[in-house]
CSV table of C-alpha atoms in Angstrom, one decimal:
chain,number,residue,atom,x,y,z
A,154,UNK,CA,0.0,0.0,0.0
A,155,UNK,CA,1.5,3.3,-0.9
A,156,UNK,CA,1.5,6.2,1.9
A,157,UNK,CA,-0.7,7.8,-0.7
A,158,UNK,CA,-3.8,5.2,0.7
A,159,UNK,CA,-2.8,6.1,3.8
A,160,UNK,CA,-4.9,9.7,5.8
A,161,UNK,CA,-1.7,11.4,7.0
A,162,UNK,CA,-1.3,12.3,11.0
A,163,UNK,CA,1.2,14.4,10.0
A,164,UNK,CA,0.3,18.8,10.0
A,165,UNK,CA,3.4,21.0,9.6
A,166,UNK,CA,2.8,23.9,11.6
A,167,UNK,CA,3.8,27.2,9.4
A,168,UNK,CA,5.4,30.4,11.1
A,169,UNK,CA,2.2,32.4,11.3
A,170,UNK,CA,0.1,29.6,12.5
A,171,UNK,CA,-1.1,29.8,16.3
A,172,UNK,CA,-1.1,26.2,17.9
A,173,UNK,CA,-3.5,26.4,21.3
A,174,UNK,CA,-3.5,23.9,23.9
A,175,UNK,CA,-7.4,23.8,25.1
A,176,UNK,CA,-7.2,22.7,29.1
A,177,UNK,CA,-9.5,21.1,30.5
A,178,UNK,CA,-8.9,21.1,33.8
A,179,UNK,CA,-7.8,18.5,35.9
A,180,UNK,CA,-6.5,16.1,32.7
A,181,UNK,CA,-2.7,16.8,32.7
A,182,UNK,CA,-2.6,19.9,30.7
A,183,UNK,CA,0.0,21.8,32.7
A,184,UNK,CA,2.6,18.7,32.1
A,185,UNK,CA,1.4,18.5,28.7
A,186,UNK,CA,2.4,22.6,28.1
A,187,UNK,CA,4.9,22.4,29.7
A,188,UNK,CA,6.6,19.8,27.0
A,189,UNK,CA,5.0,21.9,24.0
A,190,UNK,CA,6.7,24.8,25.3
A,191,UNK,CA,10.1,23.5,24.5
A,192,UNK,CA,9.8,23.8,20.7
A,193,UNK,CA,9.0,27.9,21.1
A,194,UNK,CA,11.1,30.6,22.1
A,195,UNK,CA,9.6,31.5,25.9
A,196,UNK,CA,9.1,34.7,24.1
A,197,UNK,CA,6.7,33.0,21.3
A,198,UNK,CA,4.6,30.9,24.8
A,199,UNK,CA,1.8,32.2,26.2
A,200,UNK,CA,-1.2,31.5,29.1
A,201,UNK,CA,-4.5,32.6,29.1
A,202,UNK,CA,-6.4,31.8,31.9
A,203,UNK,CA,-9.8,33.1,32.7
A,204,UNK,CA,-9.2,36.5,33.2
A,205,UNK,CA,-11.3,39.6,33.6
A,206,UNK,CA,-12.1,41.3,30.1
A,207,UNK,CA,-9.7,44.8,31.6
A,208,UNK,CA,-6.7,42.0,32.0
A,209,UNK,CA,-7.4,40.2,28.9
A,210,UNK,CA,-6.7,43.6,26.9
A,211,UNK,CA,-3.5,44.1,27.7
A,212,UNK,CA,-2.8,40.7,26.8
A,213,UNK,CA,-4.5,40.3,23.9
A,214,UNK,CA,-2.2,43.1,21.6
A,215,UNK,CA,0.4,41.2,22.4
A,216,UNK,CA,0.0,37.8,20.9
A,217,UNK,CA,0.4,38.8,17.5
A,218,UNK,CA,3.9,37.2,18.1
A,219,UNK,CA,3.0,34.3,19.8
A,220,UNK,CA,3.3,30.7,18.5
A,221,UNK,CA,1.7,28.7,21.2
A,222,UNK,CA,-1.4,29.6,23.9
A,223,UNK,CA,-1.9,27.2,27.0
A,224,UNK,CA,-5.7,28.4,27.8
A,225,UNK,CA,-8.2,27.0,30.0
A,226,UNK,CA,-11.1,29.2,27.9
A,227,UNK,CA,-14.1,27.3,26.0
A,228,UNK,CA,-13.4,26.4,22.0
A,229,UNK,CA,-15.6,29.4,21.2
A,230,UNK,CA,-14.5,31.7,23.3
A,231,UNK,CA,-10.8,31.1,22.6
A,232,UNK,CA,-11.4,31.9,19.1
A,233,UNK,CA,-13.1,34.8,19.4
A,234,UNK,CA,-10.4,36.3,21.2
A,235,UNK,CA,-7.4,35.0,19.4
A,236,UNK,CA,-5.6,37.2,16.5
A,237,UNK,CA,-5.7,34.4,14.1
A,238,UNK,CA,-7.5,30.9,14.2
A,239,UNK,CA,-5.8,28.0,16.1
A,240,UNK,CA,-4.3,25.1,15.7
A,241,UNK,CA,-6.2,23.6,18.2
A,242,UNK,CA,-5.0,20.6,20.6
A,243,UNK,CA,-6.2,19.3,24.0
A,244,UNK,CA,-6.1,16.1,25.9
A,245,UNK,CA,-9.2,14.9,27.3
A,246,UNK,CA,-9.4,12.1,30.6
A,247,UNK,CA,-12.1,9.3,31.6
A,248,UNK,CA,-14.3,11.7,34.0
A,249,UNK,CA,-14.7,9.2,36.7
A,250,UNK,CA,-10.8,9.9,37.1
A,251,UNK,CA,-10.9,13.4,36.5
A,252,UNK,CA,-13.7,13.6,39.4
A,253,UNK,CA,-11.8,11.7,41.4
A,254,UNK,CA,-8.9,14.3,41.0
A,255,UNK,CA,-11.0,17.2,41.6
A,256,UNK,CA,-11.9,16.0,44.6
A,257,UNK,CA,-8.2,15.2,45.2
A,258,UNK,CA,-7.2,19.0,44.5
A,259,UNK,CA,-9.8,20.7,46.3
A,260,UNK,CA,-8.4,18.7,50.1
A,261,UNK,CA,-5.1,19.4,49.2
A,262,UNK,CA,-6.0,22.9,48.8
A,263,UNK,CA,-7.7,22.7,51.7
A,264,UNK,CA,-5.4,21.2,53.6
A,265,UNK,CA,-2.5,24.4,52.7
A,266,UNK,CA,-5.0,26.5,54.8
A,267,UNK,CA,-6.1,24.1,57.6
A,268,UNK,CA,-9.7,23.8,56.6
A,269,UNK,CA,-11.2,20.7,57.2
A,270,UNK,CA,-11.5,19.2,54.5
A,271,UNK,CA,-15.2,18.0,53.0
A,272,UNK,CA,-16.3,14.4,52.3
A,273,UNK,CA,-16.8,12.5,48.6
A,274,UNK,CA,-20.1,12.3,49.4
A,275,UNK,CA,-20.9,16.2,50.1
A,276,UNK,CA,-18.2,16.8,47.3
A,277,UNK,CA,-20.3,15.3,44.8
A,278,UNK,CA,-24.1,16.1,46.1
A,279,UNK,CA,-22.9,19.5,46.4
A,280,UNK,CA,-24.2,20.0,49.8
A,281,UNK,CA,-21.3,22.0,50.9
A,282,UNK,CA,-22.8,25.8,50.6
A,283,UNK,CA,-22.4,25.1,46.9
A,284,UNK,CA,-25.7,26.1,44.9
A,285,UNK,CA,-26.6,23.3,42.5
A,286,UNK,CA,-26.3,24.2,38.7
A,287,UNK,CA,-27.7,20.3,37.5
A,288,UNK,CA,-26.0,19.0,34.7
A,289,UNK,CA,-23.6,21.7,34.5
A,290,UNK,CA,-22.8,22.3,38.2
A,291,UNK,CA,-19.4,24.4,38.3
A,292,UNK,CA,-18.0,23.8,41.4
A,293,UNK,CA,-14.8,23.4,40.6
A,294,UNK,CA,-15.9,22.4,36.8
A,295,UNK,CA,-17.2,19.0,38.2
A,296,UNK,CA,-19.7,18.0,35.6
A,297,UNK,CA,-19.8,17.6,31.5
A,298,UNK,CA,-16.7,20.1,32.2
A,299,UNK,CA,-14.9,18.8,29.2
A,300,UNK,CA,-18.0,18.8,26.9
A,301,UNK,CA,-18.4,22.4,27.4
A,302,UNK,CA,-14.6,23.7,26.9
A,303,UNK,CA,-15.1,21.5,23.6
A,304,UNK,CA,-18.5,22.2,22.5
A,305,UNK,CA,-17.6,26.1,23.4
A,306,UNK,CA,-20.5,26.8,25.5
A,307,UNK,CA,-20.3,28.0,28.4
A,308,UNK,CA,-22.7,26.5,31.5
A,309,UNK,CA,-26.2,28.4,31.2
A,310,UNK,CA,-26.4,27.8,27.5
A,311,UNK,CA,-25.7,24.4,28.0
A,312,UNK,CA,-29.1,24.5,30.2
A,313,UNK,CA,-30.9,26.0,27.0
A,314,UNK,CA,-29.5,23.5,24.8
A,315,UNK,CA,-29.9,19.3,24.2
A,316,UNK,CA,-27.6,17.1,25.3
A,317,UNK,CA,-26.8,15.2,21.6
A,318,UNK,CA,-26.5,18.8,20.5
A,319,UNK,CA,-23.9,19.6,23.0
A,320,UNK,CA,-21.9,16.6,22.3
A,321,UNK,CA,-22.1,16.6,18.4
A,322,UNK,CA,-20.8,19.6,18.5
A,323,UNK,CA,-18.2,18.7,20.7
A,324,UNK,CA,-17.6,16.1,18.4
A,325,UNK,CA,-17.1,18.3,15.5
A,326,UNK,CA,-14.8,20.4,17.7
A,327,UNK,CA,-12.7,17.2,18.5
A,328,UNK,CA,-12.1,16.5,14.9
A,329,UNK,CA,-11.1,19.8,14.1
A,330,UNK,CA,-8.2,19.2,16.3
A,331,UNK,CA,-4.8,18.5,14.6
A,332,UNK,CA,-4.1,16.6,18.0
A,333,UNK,CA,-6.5,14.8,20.8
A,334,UNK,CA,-4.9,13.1,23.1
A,335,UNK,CA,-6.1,11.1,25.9
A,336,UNK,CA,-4.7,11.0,30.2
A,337,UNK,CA,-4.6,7.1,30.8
A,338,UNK,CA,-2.2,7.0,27.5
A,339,UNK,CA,0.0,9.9,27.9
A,340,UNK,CA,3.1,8.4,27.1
A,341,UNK,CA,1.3,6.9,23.3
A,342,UNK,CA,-0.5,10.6,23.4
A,343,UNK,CA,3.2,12.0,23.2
A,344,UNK,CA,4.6,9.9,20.4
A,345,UNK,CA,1.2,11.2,18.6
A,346,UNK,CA,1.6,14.5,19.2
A,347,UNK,CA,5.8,14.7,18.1
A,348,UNK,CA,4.5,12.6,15.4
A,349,UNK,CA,2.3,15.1,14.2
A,350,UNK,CA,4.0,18.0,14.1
A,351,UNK,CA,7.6,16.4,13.0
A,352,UNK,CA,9.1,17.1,17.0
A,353,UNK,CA,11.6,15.2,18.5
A,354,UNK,CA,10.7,12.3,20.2
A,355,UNK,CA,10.1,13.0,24.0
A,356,UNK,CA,12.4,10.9,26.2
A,357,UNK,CA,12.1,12.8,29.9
A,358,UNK,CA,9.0,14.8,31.4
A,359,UNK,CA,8.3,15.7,35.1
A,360,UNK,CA,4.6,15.6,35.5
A,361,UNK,CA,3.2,18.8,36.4
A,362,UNK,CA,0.8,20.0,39.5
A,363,UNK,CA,-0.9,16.5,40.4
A,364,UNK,CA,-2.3,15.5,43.7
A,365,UNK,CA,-0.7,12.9,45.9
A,366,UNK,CA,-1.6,9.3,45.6
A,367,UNK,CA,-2.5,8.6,49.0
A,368,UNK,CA,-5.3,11.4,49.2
A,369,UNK,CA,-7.2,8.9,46.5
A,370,UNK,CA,-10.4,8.6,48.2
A,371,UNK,CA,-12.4,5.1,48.6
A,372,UNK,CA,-15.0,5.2,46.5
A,373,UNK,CA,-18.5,3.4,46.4
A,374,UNK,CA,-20.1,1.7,44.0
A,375,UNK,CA,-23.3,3.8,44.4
A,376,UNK,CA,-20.5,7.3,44.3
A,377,UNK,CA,-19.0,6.0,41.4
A,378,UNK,CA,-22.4,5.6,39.8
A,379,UNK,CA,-23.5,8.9,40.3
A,380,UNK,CA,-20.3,10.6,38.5
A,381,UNK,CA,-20.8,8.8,35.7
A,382,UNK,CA,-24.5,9.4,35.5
A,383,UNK,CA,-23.6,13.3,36.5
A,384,UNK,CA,-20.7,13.3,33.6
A,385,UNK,CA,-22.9,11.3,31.0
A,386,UNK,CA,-21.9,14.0,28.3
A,387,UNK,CA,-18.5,14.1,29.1
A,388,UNK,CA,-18.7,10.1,29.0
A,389,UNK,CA,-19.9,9.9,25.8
A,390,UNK,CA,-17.1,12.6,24.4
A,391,UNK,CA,-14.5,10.0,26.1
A,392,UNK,CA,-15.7,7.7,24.4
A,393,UNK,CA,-15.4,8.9,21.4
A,394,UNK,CA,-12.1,10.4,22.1
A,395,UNK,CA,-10.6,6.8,22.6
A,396,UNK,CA,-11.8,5.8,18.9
A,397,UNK,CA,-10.6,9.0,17.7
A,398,UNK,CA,-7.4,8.6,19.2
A,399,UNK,CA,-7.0,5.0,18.5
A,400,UNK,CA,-7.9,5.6,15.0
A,401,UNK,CA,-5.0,8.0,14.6
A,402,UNK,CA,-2.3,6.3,16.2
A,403,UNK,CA,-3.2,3.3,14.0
A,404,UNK,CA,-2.9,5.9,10.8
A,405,UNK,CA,0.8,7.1,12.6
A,406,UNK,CA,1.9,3.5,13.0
A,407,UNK,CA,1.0,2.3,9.4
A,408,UNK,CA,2.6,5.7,8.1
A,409,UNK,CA,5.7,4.7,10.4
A,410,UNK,CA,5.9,1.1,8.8
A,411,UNK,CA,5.7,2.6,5.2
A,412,UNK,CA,8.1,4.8,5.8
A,413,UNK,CA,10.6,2.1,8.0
A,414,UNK,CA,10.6,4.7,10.8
């Protein structure tokens, strides 16, 4: 079979193209930036987190220059902002994990200023003070979180929309990326991601801002039911972010063995 037969993984970023890491929070995007950033000039990197609109304008002017954005902003959102349109990548994690680490997070945090620290069980019912927003409840971007950063929606007009509307679009987003890559196979994600844009293979990375082991929490079969059932739009987006991401590694591979890389 020729390489002709064969959808290329490859996308060969040009000088005036943008690339822009889309975070979603909790699924290893800080380590992930971190190893982008070494193919820019720090002068070329920049991070946009959700800032008011009077900060954001005297960043925005200056990212005519920049190469590569680490942003934690909604697909939309991001590229309304932006100069130019992105090369957009982002990494997306099974939500039962990425609950899971949430939960992790928010005790450590508490822990640094000696609050006691709330239960799994008030953490996900929300009974903690926190007012309940449903299907799109934002403490600490606990549900369908990753559906709306890819879908570009933000959380009250994903109460005015469906939920297959949500996540096709999301899906459409997902394709449009020239990278998705997935927590649970970071190290394969990598060899995807320096595949596609002709980098060096990555040999050494310290993983970046993650929550100790030991505060892992036991978890119930009834808890563990209820985050799935909570995050059954970012489920469904995993989902389809493994066969995405399976698909493409596959198409790297057979490009590889063409090739005798």
């Amino acid at each position: 079979m020729s390489t002709s037969a064969i959808q290329s993984r490859r996308h060969q970023l040009r000088e005036q193209d943008l690339l822009c890491l889309l975070d979603c929070y909790r699924v290893g995007g800080t380590t992930l930036a971190t190893i982008v950033q070494r193919f820019f000039a720090p002068k070329a990197v920049a991070r946009m987190k959700h800032e008011p609109l009077s900060r954001l304008e005297s960043i925005l002017p200056n990212l005519s220059q920049t190469r590569f954005v680490h942003t934690s902003y909604h697909y939309a959102t991001i590229h309304r902002l932006l100069p130019r349109k992105p090369v957009c990548i982002t990494l997306l994690r099974h939500p039962l994990e990425r609950t899971l680490s949430l939960y992790r997070y928010q005790v450590q945090s508490m822990a640094w200023f000696h609050v006691r620290p709330v239960t799994l069980s008030d953490f996900l019912q929300n009974t903690n003070g926190v007012r309940n927003m449903g299907k799109w409840n934002n403490h600490g971007n606990l549900y369908n979180h990753q559906a709306a950063v890819l879908a570009g929606i933000g959380h009250t007009r994903g109460e005015q929309m469906s939920d297959a509307l949500v996540v096709a679009i999301a899906k459409t987003h997902l394709d449009s990326c020239a990278f998705v890559g997935l927590t649970e196979r970071f190290d394969d994600s990598l060899r995807l991601l320096c595949y596609t844009f002709g980098w060096s293979p990555i040999e050494h990375y310290i993983s970046q801002n993650v929550t100790p082991a030991e505060l892992r929490p036991e978890i119930t079969p009834a808890q563990e039911a209820l985050i799935l059932k909570q995050n059954a739009l970012d489920l469904e987006l995993y989902t389809y972010a493994q066969q995405l991401f399976t698909r493409r590694l596959q198409q790297m591979e057979a490009e590889q063995a063409l090739l005798g890389v």
